[in-house]
Coordinates of C-alpha atoms in Angstrom, one line a residue:
Chain P
X13 CA -169.9 36.7 8.8
X14 CA -169.9 34.6 5.7
X15 CA -166.2 34.3 5.7
X16 CA -166.0 32.9 9.1
X17 CA -168.9 30.5 8.5
X18 CA -167.4 29.2 5.3
X19 CA -164.5 27.5 7.0
X20 CA -166.6 25.5 9.4
X21 CA -167.6 21.9 9.2
X22 CA -171.0 22.7 10.4
X23 CA -171.5 24.7 7.2
X24 CA -170.4 21.8 5.1
X25 CA -167.2 23.4 3.9
X26 CA -163.7 22.2 4.7
X27 CA -161.9 24.2 7.4
X28 CA -158.9 26.1 6.4
X29 CA -156.7 25.1 9.4
X30 CA -155.8 28.7 10.1
X31 CA -153.1 28.8 12.7
X32 CA -152.7 25.0 12.7
X33 CA -149.2 24.9 11.5
X34 CA -148.0 21.8 13.1
X35 CA -147.6 19.0 10.6
X36 CA -148.7 16.3 13.1
X37 CA -152.0 18.0 13.5
X38 CA -152.4 18.2 9.8
X39 CA -151.8 14.5 9.3
X40 CA -154.1 13.6 12.2
X41 CA -156.7 15.8 10.6
X42 CA -156.4 14.1 7.2
X43 CA -156.8 10.7 8.8
X44 CA -159.8 11.9 10.8
X45 CA -161.5 13.5 7.9
X46 CA -160.8 10.4 5.9
X47 CA -162.4 8.3 8.5
X48 CA -165.5 10.5 8.6
X49 CA -165.9 10.3 4.8
X50 CA -165.1 6.6 4.9
X51 CA -167.8 5.8 7.4
X52 CA -170.4 8.1 5.6
X53 CA -169.7 6.3 2.4
X54 CA -169.8 2.9 4.2
X55 CA -173.5 3.5 5.0
X56 CA -174.1 4.1 1.3
X57 CA -172.2 1.0 0.2
X58 CA -174.0 -1.1 2.9
X59 CA -177.4 -0.5 1.3
X60 CA -176.0 -1.1 -2.2
X61 CA -174.5 -4.3 -1.0
X62 CA -177.8 -5.5 0.6
X63 CA -179.7 -4.9 -2.6
X64 CA -177.0 -6.4 -4.8
X65 CA -176.6 -9.6 -2.7
X66 CA -180.4 -10.2 -2.4
X67 CA -180.7 -9.7 -6.2
X68 CA -177.8 -11.9 -7.0
X69 CA -179.0 -14.6 -4.6
X70 CA -182.5 -14.5 -6.1
X71 CA -181.2 -14.4 -9.7
X72 CA -181.5 -18.2 -10.3
X73 CA -185.1 -18.0 -9.3
X74 CA -185.8 -15.0 -11.5
X75 CA -184.1 -16.7 -14.5
X76 CA -185.9 -20.0 -13.8
X77 CA -189.4 -18.5 -13.6
X78 CA -189.0 -15.1 -15.3
X79 CA -191.4 -12.4 -14.4
X80 CA -194.0 -15.1 -13.9
X81 CA -192.5 -15.5 -10.5
X82 CA -194.3 -12.3 -9.4
X83 CA -197.8 -13.5 -10.2
X84 CA -197.6 -17.2 -9.8
X85 CA -199.6 -18.5 -6.8
X86 CA -197.9 -21.8 -6.6
X87 CA -195.3 -22.5 -3.9
X88 CA -194.5 -26.1 -4.2
X89 CA -191.1 -27.4 -2.9
X90 CA -191.9 -30.9 -4.1
X91 CA -192.2 -30.0 -7.8
X92 CA -189.8 -27.0 -7.3
X93 CA -192.4 -24.7 -8.7
X94 CA -192.2 -21.3 -6.9
X95 CA -194.2 -18.1 -7.2
X96 CA -194.5 -15.0 -5.0
X97 CA -198.1 -14.0 -5.5
X98 CA -199.5 -15.5 -2.3
X99 CA -196.8 -13.9 -0.2
X100 CA -196.9 -10.5 -2.0
X101 CA -200.7 -10.5 -1.4
X102 CA -200.4 -11.5 2.2
X103 CA -197.6 -8.9 2.9
X104 CA -199.5 -6.0 1.4
X105 CA -202.9 -7.0 2.6
X106 CA -201.9 -7.6 6.3
X107 CA -199.9 -4.4 6.3
X108 CA -202.9 -2.4 5.0
X109 CA -205.1 -4.0 7.7
X110 CA -202.5 -2.8 10.3
X111 CA -202.6 0.7 8.9
X112 CA -206.4 0.9 8.8
X113 CA -206.6 -0.1 12.4
X114 CA -203.7 2.0 13.6
X115 CA -204.6 5.2 11.8
X116 CA -207.7 6.3 13.7
X117 CA -206.0 5.3 17.0
X118 CA -203.0 7.4 16.1
X119 CA -205.2 10.4 15.2
X120 CA -207.0 10.0 18.5
X121 CA -203.9 9.6 20.6
X122 CA -202.1 12.4 18.9
X123 CA -205.2 14.7 19.5
X124 CA -205.2 13.6 23.1
X125 CA -201.4 14.2 23.6
X126 CA -201.3 17.6 21.9
X127 CA -204.7 19.1 22.9
X128 CA -206.5 17.3 25.7
X129 CA -204.1 15.8 28.2
X130 CA -203.0 18.1 31.1
X131 CA -199.4 19.3 30.5
X132 CA -197.8 17.2 33.3
X133 CA -199.4 14.0 31.9
X134 CA -198.3 14.5 28.3
X135 CA -194.7 13.3 28.6
X136 CA -195.3 10.2 30.7
X137 CA -198.3 9.1 28.6
X138 CA -196.3 9.8 25.4
X139 CA -193.3 7.8 26.7
X140 CA -195.7 4.9 27.6
X141 CA -197.1 4.9 24.1
X142 CA -193.5 4.9 22.7
X143 CA -192.6 1.9 24.9
X144 CA -195.0 -0.1 22.8
X145 CA -192.5 0.4 19.9
X146 CA -189.7 -0.9 22.2
X147 CA -191.2 -4.2 23.0
X148 CA -189.4 -6.8 20.8
X149 CA -191.4 -8.2 17.9
X150 CA -191.0 -11.8 19.2
X151 CA -192.8 -10.8 22.3
X152 CA -195.7 -9.5 20.2
X153 CA -195.5 -12.9 18.4
X154 CA -195.9 -14.8 21.7
X155 CA -198.6 -12.5 23.0
X156 CA -200.4 -12.9 19.7
X157 CA -200.1 -16.6 19.6
X158 CA -200.9 -17.4 23.2
X159 CA -203.3 -14.6 24.2
X160 CA -204.8 -12.9 21.1
X161 CA -205.3 -15.8 18.8
X162 CA -207.4 -17.8 21.4
X163 CA -209.5 -14.7 22.0
X164 CA -210.0 -14.2 18.3
X165 CA -211.1 -17.8 17.9
X166 CA -213.5 -17.7 20.8
X167 CA -215.1 -14.2 20.6
X168 CA -214.2 -12.3 17.4
X169 CA -214.1 -14.6 14.5
X170 CA -217.3 -16.8 15.0
X171 CA -219.6 -13.8 15.3
X172 CA -218.0 -12.2 12.3
X173 CA -218.4 -15.4 10.3
X174 CA -222.0 -15.6 11.3
X175 CA -222.9 -12.0 10.6
X176 CA -220.8 -11.0 7.6
X177 CA -220.1 -14.4 6.1
X178 CA -223.5 -14.7 4.3
X179 CA -223.2 -11.3 2.6
X180 CA -222.2 -11.6 -1.0
X181 CA -218.8 -10.4 -2.1
X182 CA -217.6 -9.1 1.3
X183 CA -218.7 -12.4 2.8
X184 CA -215.7 -14.1 1.2
X185 CA -213.5 -12.2 3.6
X186 CA -215.2 -13.7 6.5
X187 CA -215.5 -17.4 5.8
X188 CA -213.8 -20.6 7.0
X189 CA -213.1 -22.1 10.4
X190 CA -212.3 -19.8 13.3
X191 CA -208.8 -20.9 14.0
X192 CA -207.7 -17.7 15.7
X193 CA -204.8 -16.8 13.5
X194 CA -204.8 -15.5 9.9
X195 CA -204.5 -12.2 8.2
X196 CA -206.8 -10.2 10.5
X197 CA -205.0 -11.3 13.7
X198 CA -201.6 -10.5 12.1
X199 CA -202.9 -7.1 11.0
X200 CA -204.3 -6.3 14.4
X201 CA -201.0 -7.2 16.2
X202 CA -199.0 -5.2 13.7
X203 CA -201.4 -2.3 14.2
X204 CA -200.3 -2.2 17.9
X205 CA -196.7 -2.3 16.8
X206 CA -196.8 0.5 14.3
X207 CA -199.1 2.7 16.3
X208 CA -196.3 4.3 18.3
X209 CA -194.3 5.2 15.2
X210 CA -197.3 6.9 13.5
X211 CA -198.4 8.6 16.7
X212 CA -194.9 10.0 17.5
X213 CA -194.6 11.5 14.0
X214 CA -198.2 12.9 14.2
X215 CA -197.4 14.5 17.5
X216 CA -194.2 16.0 16.2
X217 CA -196.0 17.4 13.2
X218 CA -198.9 18.8 15.2
X219 CA -196.5 20.5 17.6
X220 CA -194.9 22.3 14.7
X221 CA -198.2 24.0 13.8
X222 CA -197.6 27.7 14.4
X223 CA -199.6 28.7 17.6
X224 CA -200.8 31.8 15.8
X225 CA -202.8 29.7 13.2
X226 CA -204.5 27.8 16.0
X227 CA -205.2 30.9 18.0
X228 CA -206.9 32.6 15.1
X229 CA -209.1 29.6 14.6
X230 CA -209.9 29.6 18.3
X231 CA -210.5 33.3 18.0
X232 CA -213.3 32.9 15.4
X233 CA -215.0 30.4 17.8
X234 CA -213.7 27.0 16.7
X235 CA -213.9 24.1 19.2
X236 CA -210.8 22.2 20.0
X237 CA -211.7 19.4 17.6
X238 CA -212.6 21.8 14.8
X239 CA -209.2 23.5 15.2
X240 CA -207.6 20.1 15.1
X241 CA -209.5 18.9 12.1
X242 CA -209.5 22.1 10.1
X243 CA -206.3 23.8 11.0
X244 CA -203.7 21.5 12.6
X245 CA -204.2 18.4 10.5
X246 CA -204.4 20.2 7.1
X247 CA -201.3 22.1 8.0
X248 CA -199.3 18.9 8.7
X249 CA -201.1 16.8 6.0
X250 CA -198.1 15.9 3.9
X251 CA -195.9 14.8 6.8
X252 CA -198.8 12.9 8.3
X253 CA -199.3 10.9 5.1
X254 CA -195.5 10.3 5.3
X255 CA -195.9 9.0 8.9
X256 CA -198.6 6.6 7.7
X257 CA -196.3 5.4 4.9
X258 CA -193.6 4.8 7.5
X259 CA -196.0 2.7 9.5
X260 CA -197.0 0.8 6.4
X261 CA -193.2 0.2 5.6
X262 CA -192.7 -1.1 9.1
X263 CA -195.6 -3.5 8.8
X264 CA -194.6 -4.8 5.4
X265 CA -191.3 -6.1 6.7
X266 CA -192.5 -7.3 10.1
X267 CA -191.4 -10.9 10.7
X268 CA -191.6 -12.5 14.0
X269 CA -195.0 -11.2 15.2
X270 CA -196.6 -12.3 11.9
X271 CA -194.9 -15.7 11.8
X272 CA -196.4 -16.7 15.1
X273 CA -200.0 -15.9 14.1
X274 CA -200.5 -15.9 10.3
X275 CA -200.5 -19.7 10.0
X276 CA -197.8 -19.9 7.3
X277 CA -199.9 -21.5 4.6
X278 CA -198.8 -20.8 1.1
X279 CA -202.2 -21.0 -0.5
X280 CA -204.2 -18.1 -1.8
X281 CA -207.3 -17.5 0.3
X282 CA -209.7 -14.6 0.3
X283 CA -210.7 -15.2 3.9
X284 CA -209.2 -13.0 6.7
X285 CA -209.3 -15.9 9.0
X286 CA -207.6 -18.5 6.8
X287 CA -203.9 -19.3 7.3
X288 CA -201.8 -17.2 5.0
X289 CA -198.3 -16.0 4.6
X290 CA -196.3 -12.9 4.1
X291 CA -192.9 -12.6 2.4
X292 CA -191.1 -12.1 5.7
X293 CA -193.0 -15.0 7.5
X294 CA -192.3 -17.3 4.6
X295 CA -188.5 -16.5 4.6
X296 CA -188.4 -17.1 8.4
X297 CA -190.4 -20.2 8.3
X298 CA -189.1 -22.0 5.2
X299 CA -185.4 -21.0 5.4
X300 CA -184.4 -23.9 7.8
X301 CA -185.9 -26.4 5.3
X302 CA -184.1 -24.9 2.3
X303 CA -180.9 -26.7 1.3
X304 CA -177.9 -24.7 0.2
X305 CA -177.9 -24.2 -3.5
X306 CA -181.5 -25.3 -3.9
X307 CA -184.0 -23.5 -6.1
X308 CA -186.1 -23.0 -3.0
X309 CA -183.3 -21.1 -1.3
X310 CA -182.9 -19.0 -4.4
X311 CA -186.6 -18.4 -4.4
X312 CA -186.5 -17.2 -0.8
X313 CA -183.7 -14.8 -1.6
X314 CA -185.8 -13.6 -4.6
X315 CA -188.7 -13.1 -2.3
X316 CA -186.4 -11.1 0.0
X317 CA -185.4 -8.9 -3.0
X318 CA -189.0 -8.2 -3.8
X319 CA -189.7 -7.3 -0.2
X320 CA -186.8 -4.9 -0.3
X321 CA -188.0 -3.2 -3.4
X322 CA -191.5 -2.8 -2.0
X323 CA -190.2 -1.5 1.4
X324 CA -187.7 0.8 -0.3
X325 CA -190.4 2.5 -2.4
X326 CA -192.7 2.9 0.6
X327 CA -190.0 4.2 2.9
X328 CA -188.5 6.5 0.3
X329 CA -191.9 8.0 -0.4
X330 CA -192.5 8.4 3.4
X331 CA -189.3 10.2 3.9
X332 CA -189.9 12.4 0.9
X333 CA -193.3 13.5 2.3
X334 CA -192.1 14.0 5.8
X335 CA -189.1 16.1 4.8
X336 CA -191.0 18.2 2.2
X337 CA -193.4 19.2 4.9
X338 CA -190.7 20.1 7.3
X339 CA -189.0 22.3 4.7
X340 CA -192.2 24.3 3.8
Chain Y
X27 CA -224.6 23.8 12.8
X28 CA -225.8 24.9 16.1
X29 CA -223.4 25.5 18.9
X30 CA -224.9 22.8 21.0
X31 CA -224.2 20.2 18.3
X32 CA -220.7 21.4 17.7
X33 CA -219.9 21.3 21.4
X34 CA -221.4 17.8 21.8
X35 CA -219.3 16.7 18.8
X36 CA -216.2 18.2 20.4
X37 CA -216.9 16.4 23.7
X38 CA -217.5 13.1 21.9
X39 CA -214.3 13.3 19.9
X40 CA -212.4 14.2 23.0
X41 CA -213.8 11.3 24.9
X42 CA -213.1 8.9 22.1
X43 CA -209.5 10.2 21.8
X44 CA -208.9 9.9 25.5
X45 CA -210.3 6.4 25.3
X46 CA -207.9 5.6 22.4
X47 CA -204.9 6.8 24.5
X48 CA -206.4 4.6 27.3
X49 CA -206.4 1.6 24.9
X50 CA -202.7 2.1 24.1
X51 CA -201.8 2.2 27.8
X52 CA -204.0 -0.8 28.4
X53 CA -202.3 -2.8 25.6
X54 CA -198.9 -2.0 27.1
X55 CA -200.1 -3.0 30.6
X56 CA -201.7 -6.1 29.2
X57 CA -198.5 -7.2 27.4
X58 CA -196.4 -6.5 30.6
X59 CA -199.0 -8.3 32.8
X60 CA -199.0 -11.4 30.5
X61 CA -195.1 -11.5 30.6
X62 CA -195.0 -11.2 34.4
X63 CA -197.9 -13.7 34.9
X64 CA -196.4 -16.3 32.7
X65 CA -192.7 -15.5 33.0
X66 CA -192.2 -14.8 36.7
X67 CA -193.2 -18.3 37.9
X68 CA -190.7 -19.9 35.4
X69 CA -188.0 -17.5 36.3
X70 CA -186.0 -19.7 38.7
X71 CA -182.3 -19.8 39.4
X72 CA -182.0 -22.5 36.8
X73 CA -182.7 -20.0 34.1
X74 CA -179.3 -18.3 34.9
X75 CA -177.3 -21.3 35.9
X76 CA -178.2 -24.1 33.4
X77 CA -177.9 -24.3 29.7
X78 CA -180.8 -25.2 27.3
X79 CA -181.6 -28.9 27.9
X80 CA -184.0 -31.4 26.3
X81 CA -187.6 -31.1 27.6
X82 CA -188.2 -32.5 31.1
X83 CA -184.6 -31.9 32.3
X84 CA -185.1 -28.6 34.1
X85 CA -182.8 -26.7 31.8
X86 CA -182.1 -23.0 31.7
X87 CA -181.1 -20.3 29.3
X88 CA -177.5 -19.6 30.4
X89 CA -176.0 -20.3 27.0
X90 CA -178.6 -18.2 25.3
X91 CA -178.1 -15.2 27.6
X92 CA -174.3 -15.4 27.3
X93 CA -174.6 -15.8 23.5
X94 CA -176.8 -12.8 23.3
X95 CA -174.5 -10.7 25.4
X96 CA -171.4 -11.7 23.3
X97 CA -173.1 -11.0 20.0
X98 CA -174.6 -7.7 21.2
X99 CA -171.2 -6.8 22.6
X100 CA -169.4 -7.4 19.4
X101 CA -172.1 -5.7 17.4
X102 CA -171.7 -2.6 19.6
X103 CA -167.9 -2.7 19.3
X104 CA -168.2 -2.7 15.5
X105 CA -171.3 -0.5 15.1
X106 CA -170.6 2.3 17.6
X107 CA -167.5 3.8 16.0
X108 CA -168.9 3.4 12.5
X109 CA -172.2 4.9 13.5
X110 CA -170.5 7.7 15.5
X111 CA -168.2 8.7 12.6
X112 CA -170.9 8.4 10.0
X113 CA -173.2 10.5 12.1
X114 CA -170.5 13.0 12.6
X115 CA -169.8 13.0 8.8
X116 CA -173.5 13.9 8.2
X117 CA -173.5 16.7 10.8
X118 CA -170.1 18.2 10.0
X119 CA -168.1 17.5 6.8
X120 CA -170.8 16.0 4.7
X121 CA -173.7 18.1 5.8
X122 CA -174.5 19.8 2.6
X123 CA -172.5 17.6 0.1
X124 CA -174.2 15.3 -2.3
X125 CA -172.7 12.3 -0.6
X126 CA -174.1 13.6 2.7
X127 CA -177.6 14.0 1.3
X128 CA -177.6 10.5 -0.2
X129 CA -176.1 8.9 2.9
X130 CA -178.7 10.6 5.1
X131 CA -181.4 9.2 2.8
X132 CA -179.9 5.7 2.8
X133 CA -179.5 5.8 6.6
X134 CA -183.2 6.6 7.0
X135 CA -184.0 3.6 4.8
X136 CA -181.7 1.3 6.7
X137 CA -183.3 2.5 9.9
X138 CA -186.7 1.1 8.9
X139 CA -185.7 -1.7 6.5
X140 CA -187.1 -5.1 7.4
X141 CA -184.5 -6.7 9.8
X142 CA -185.0 -10.1 8.3
X143 CA -183.5 -8.9 5.0
X144 CA -180.4 -7.8 7.0
X145 CA -180.2 -11.4 8.2
X146 CA -180.7 -12.7 4.6
X147 CA -178.0 -10.3 3.4
X148 CA -175.5 -11.4 6.0
X149 CA -176.3 -15.0 5.1
X150 CA -175.6 -14.5 1.4
X151 CA -172.5 -12.3 2.2
X152 CA -170.8 -14.0 5.1
X153 CA -172.5 -17.3 6.0
X154 CA -172.7 -19.0 2.7
X155 CA -169.2 -18.1 1.3
X156 CA -167.4 -18.5 4.7
X157 CA -168.2 -21.9 5.9
X158 CA -171.5 -21.7 7.7
X159 CA -173.5 -20.1 10.6
X160 CA -171.4 -18.4 13.2
X161 CA -171.5 -16.0 16.1
X162 CA -169.5 -13.6 13.9
X163 CA -172.3 -13.5 11.3
X164 CA -174.9 -12.9 14.0
X165 CA -172.8 -10.1 15.4
X166 CA -172.4 -8.6 11.9
X167 CA -176.1 -8.7 11.4
X168 CA -176.8 -6.9 14.7
X169 CA -174.1 -4.4 13.9
X170 CA -175.9 -3.5 10.7
X171 CA -179.1 -2.9 12.7
X172 CA -177.3 -0.8 15.3
X173 CA -175.4 1.5 12.9
X174 CA -178.4 3.5 11.5
X175 CA -179.8 4.1 15.0
X176 CA -176.4 5.6 16.2
X177 CA -175.9 7.5 13.0
X178 CA -179.3 9.2 13.3
X179 CA -179.1 10.2 16.9
X180 CA -175.5 11.3 16.6
X181 CA -176.3 13.6 13.7
X182 CA -179.4 15.0 15.5
X183 CA -177.4 15.6 18.7
X184 CA -174.4 17.2 16.9
X185 CA -176.8 19.5 15.1
X186 CA -177.9 20.9 18.5
X187 CA -174.4 21.9 19.4
X188 CA -174.1 25.6 18.9
X189 CA -171.9 26.6 16.0
X190 CA -170.2 29.2 18.2
X191 CA -168.7 26.5 20.3
X192 CA -166.9 25.1 17.2
X193 CA -166.0 28.5 16.1
X194 CA -164.4 29.3 19.4
X195 CA -162.3 26.0 19.2
X196 CA -161.2 26.7 15.6
X197 CA -160.3 30.3 16.6
X198 CA -157.8 28.8 19.1
X199 CA -156.2 27.0 16.2
X200 CA -157.4 23.5 17.0
X201 CA -157.4 21.0 14.1
X202 CA -160.8 19.5 13.2
X203 CA -160.2 16.2 14.9
X204 CA -159.6 18.0 18.2
X205 CA -162.6 20.2 17.8
X206 CA -164.8 17.2 17.0
X207 CA -163.5 14.9 19.7
X208 CA -162.9 17.4 22.5
X209 CA -165.6 20.0 21.9
X210 CA -168.5 18.8 19.7
X211 CA -168.7 15.2 20.9
X212 CA -168.2 16.2 24.5
X213 CA -171.0 18.8 24.2
X214 CA -173.3 16.1 22.7
X215 CA -172.2 13.3 25.0
X216 CA -175.5 12.6 26.7
X217 CA -177.4 12.6 23.5
X218 CA -174.9 10.3 21.7
X219 CA -175.1 8.0 24.7
X220 CA -178.9 7.9 24.3
X221 CA -178.5 6.6 20.8
X222 CA -176.0 4.0 21.8
X223 CA -178.3 2.7 24.6
X224 CA -181.3 2.7 22.2
X225 CA -179.4 0.7 19.7
X226 CA -178.4 -1.8 22.3
X227 CA -182.2 -2.2 23.1
X228 CA -182.9 -2.7 19.5
X229 CA -180.2 -5.3 19.0
X230 CA -181.2 -7.2 22.2
X231 CA -184.7 -7.9 20.9
X232 CA -184.0 -8.8 17.3
X233 CA -184.8 -12.3 16.3
X234 CA -185.2 -12.4 12.6
X235 CA -181.7 -11.4 11.6
X236 CA -180.2 -14.1 13.8
X237 CA -182.2 -16.9 12.2
X238 CA -179.8 -17.3 9.3
X239 CA -176.7 -16.0 10.8
X240 CA -175.8 -17.4 14.3
X241 CA -178.6 -19.9 13.9
X242 CA -178.8 -20.8 17.6
X243 CA -177.1 -23.5 19.6
X244 CA -178.4 -25.8 22.3
X245 CA -175.0 -26.6 23.8
X246 CA -172.6 -24.4 25.6
X247 CA -170.4 -22.5 23.2
X248 CA -168.5 -19.3 23.2
X249 CA -166.8 -20.1 19.9
X250 CA -167.6 -17.2 17.6
X251 CA -166.9 -19.2 14.4
X252 CA -169.5 -21.8 15.4
X253 CA -173.3 -21.4 15.6
X254 CA -174.1 -19.4 18.7
X255 CA -177.2 -19.4 21.0
X256 CA -179.1 -16.2 21.6
X257 CA -182.0 -15.4 23.8
X258 CA -184.5 -14.4 21.1
X259 CA -183.8 -17.5 19.0
X260 CA -184.1 -19.7 22.2
X261 CA -187.5 -18.0 22.9
X262 CA -188.6 -18.6 19.3
X263 CA -187.6 -22.2 19.4
X264 CA -189.1 -22.9 22.8
X265 CA -192.4 -20.9 22.4
X266 CA -193.3 -22.9 19.3
X267 CA -192.6 -26.3 21.0
X268 CA -195.2 -28.6 22.3
X269 CA -193.4 -29.0 25.7
X270 CA -194.9 -27.1 28.7
X271 CA -191.5 -26.6 30.4
X272 CA -190.0 -25.3 27.2
X273 CA -192.9 -22.9 26.7
X274 CA -192.5 -21.8 30.4
X275 CA -188.9 -21.1 29.8
X276 CA -189.7 -19.1 26.7
X277 CA -191.9 -16.9 28.8
X278 CA -189.2 -16.5 31.4
X279 CA -186.8 -15.5 28.6
X280 CA -189.4 -13.1 27.1
X281 CA -189.8 -11.4 30.5
X282 CA -186.1 -11.0 30.9
X283 CA -185.6 -9.5 27.4
X284 CA -188.6 -7.2 27.6
X285 CA -187.7 -5.8 31.1
X286 CA -184.0 -5.2 29.9
X287 CA -185.2 -3.5 26.7
X288 CA -187.8 -1.3 28.4
X289 CA -185.3 -0.4 31.1
X290 CA -182.7 0.6 28.5
X291 CA -185.3 2.7 26.8
X292 CA -186.3 4.5 29.9
X293 CA -182.7 5.0 31.1
X294 CA -181.8 6.5 27.7
X295 CA -184.7 8.8 27.9
X296 CA -183.6 10.0 31.3
X297 CA -180.2 10.6 29.9
X298 CA -181.7 12.7 27.2
X299 CA -183.9 14.6 29.5
X300 CA -180.9 15.5 31.7
X301 CA -179.0 16.5 28.7
X302 CA -181.6 18.8 27.2

């Protein structure tokens, strides 16, 4: 058995070409295998190139401002003083809002899809939820800008400002004029966008729970929810944390939807309603005004590099968690 | 805890979860309704027959639609073979090799990496050194977004092909290229097609990577070495404008793009359902 398997590409070992004596076939095979390796390595090189080009592009900004670039809150094209703090804060904060909102929804929808919905409805509803991920991000941007922002300005932000604004400490998050946009609106829209990714991975994980485990829990009298909470979710915990990280990673780099609603103000503000900026929105918004070879353009590339590093760490962690759960 | 309380809790959680699923469906319906409500009235013949014109001139989106089709077409021509071969590498020759493991990891990162950074990369790599914004650069950026999708689905689909099928072909003395092209790919055809369709859908909706690569163009141009219009960029430009007729056109474009992307998604799922 081992001997036959060893020669197969599916097992990762080069085939021995037993019986393939024709030299034409050999040469064609060499070319083909070369192409396969070439394309596999191309994918590797691509990521390396992206990192290298962003770093190289941002280098003048890093050398002009040093590490201070990371925690300087000024972004002033006039005096050519640039720092990334406001955008890093906006990127992480808005993505965390998105995850906080999307997480309970995903838990609920995954519970619905795996335990509650009648069998015939699971697929269509699952697909419909997945279609939310297919809607292009610019559509979310328009929907957010023309539909959600006015609703936020009229019905959500004013009462929050009235009720929560006066509370010390937390109140700072809920101050300022109700303009409709800002960090909260951006976070809410991104929550809708990452919801299908998290839900799909939750469902996949929950469906991999051995039926025996669940049945024994039902056998000792657990309710559907108790089995979900105490058996299914703990079983897939690692992969589910990975799924949340993937959602976070997606939200960190989201551009168009955020650019439409966040207000694109490069000032630091604690308020959830004040105009802010993320790294991606700043790049999209300020790039057209950045002249070739200017320090501003270098700073935007440096911002891109920082975003890449943050996303890379989050996505790598997500993948590690998801894969380690699948293996065990 | 008494049984009554536990059962009530169970019912409440079930009701809330069902409501959450309802919210997700409602959001999808709301977005689609908004698009139809605002996009349909603006979706006249002029959208397909006229190019983008200054406000008040009853322009259309013809150049943007054509530009998008050209750039997506080239991206697919570049991306499909690379993605297919790299995916095949991961499923066959590189499966357990160190290069294979790293490439699989890198591909997963590329799959979810911020698309705007791909645009920024192509800007730094192709636009800046080679004389400015161009349709080629836009196509290259879209190709980079398309590749990881195709790699991933190809690998997954090839892994589903039974090893016995390959063994049988090898036993007949077929070289590897024949086994892969005539047996493995053929067996996984529908699944691979799904990946290609999904990647078209992804490329069609991407805006951010085109901002710094093909830039957009308000006149008629099919010159790939010049800035080229695209539907998402036209929508971005028009939606943020203060002119009502431009905003209306943006909605028409948004409706077009969303319907195409969703149809592609549904068709690809049907493909997959028929395959498996």
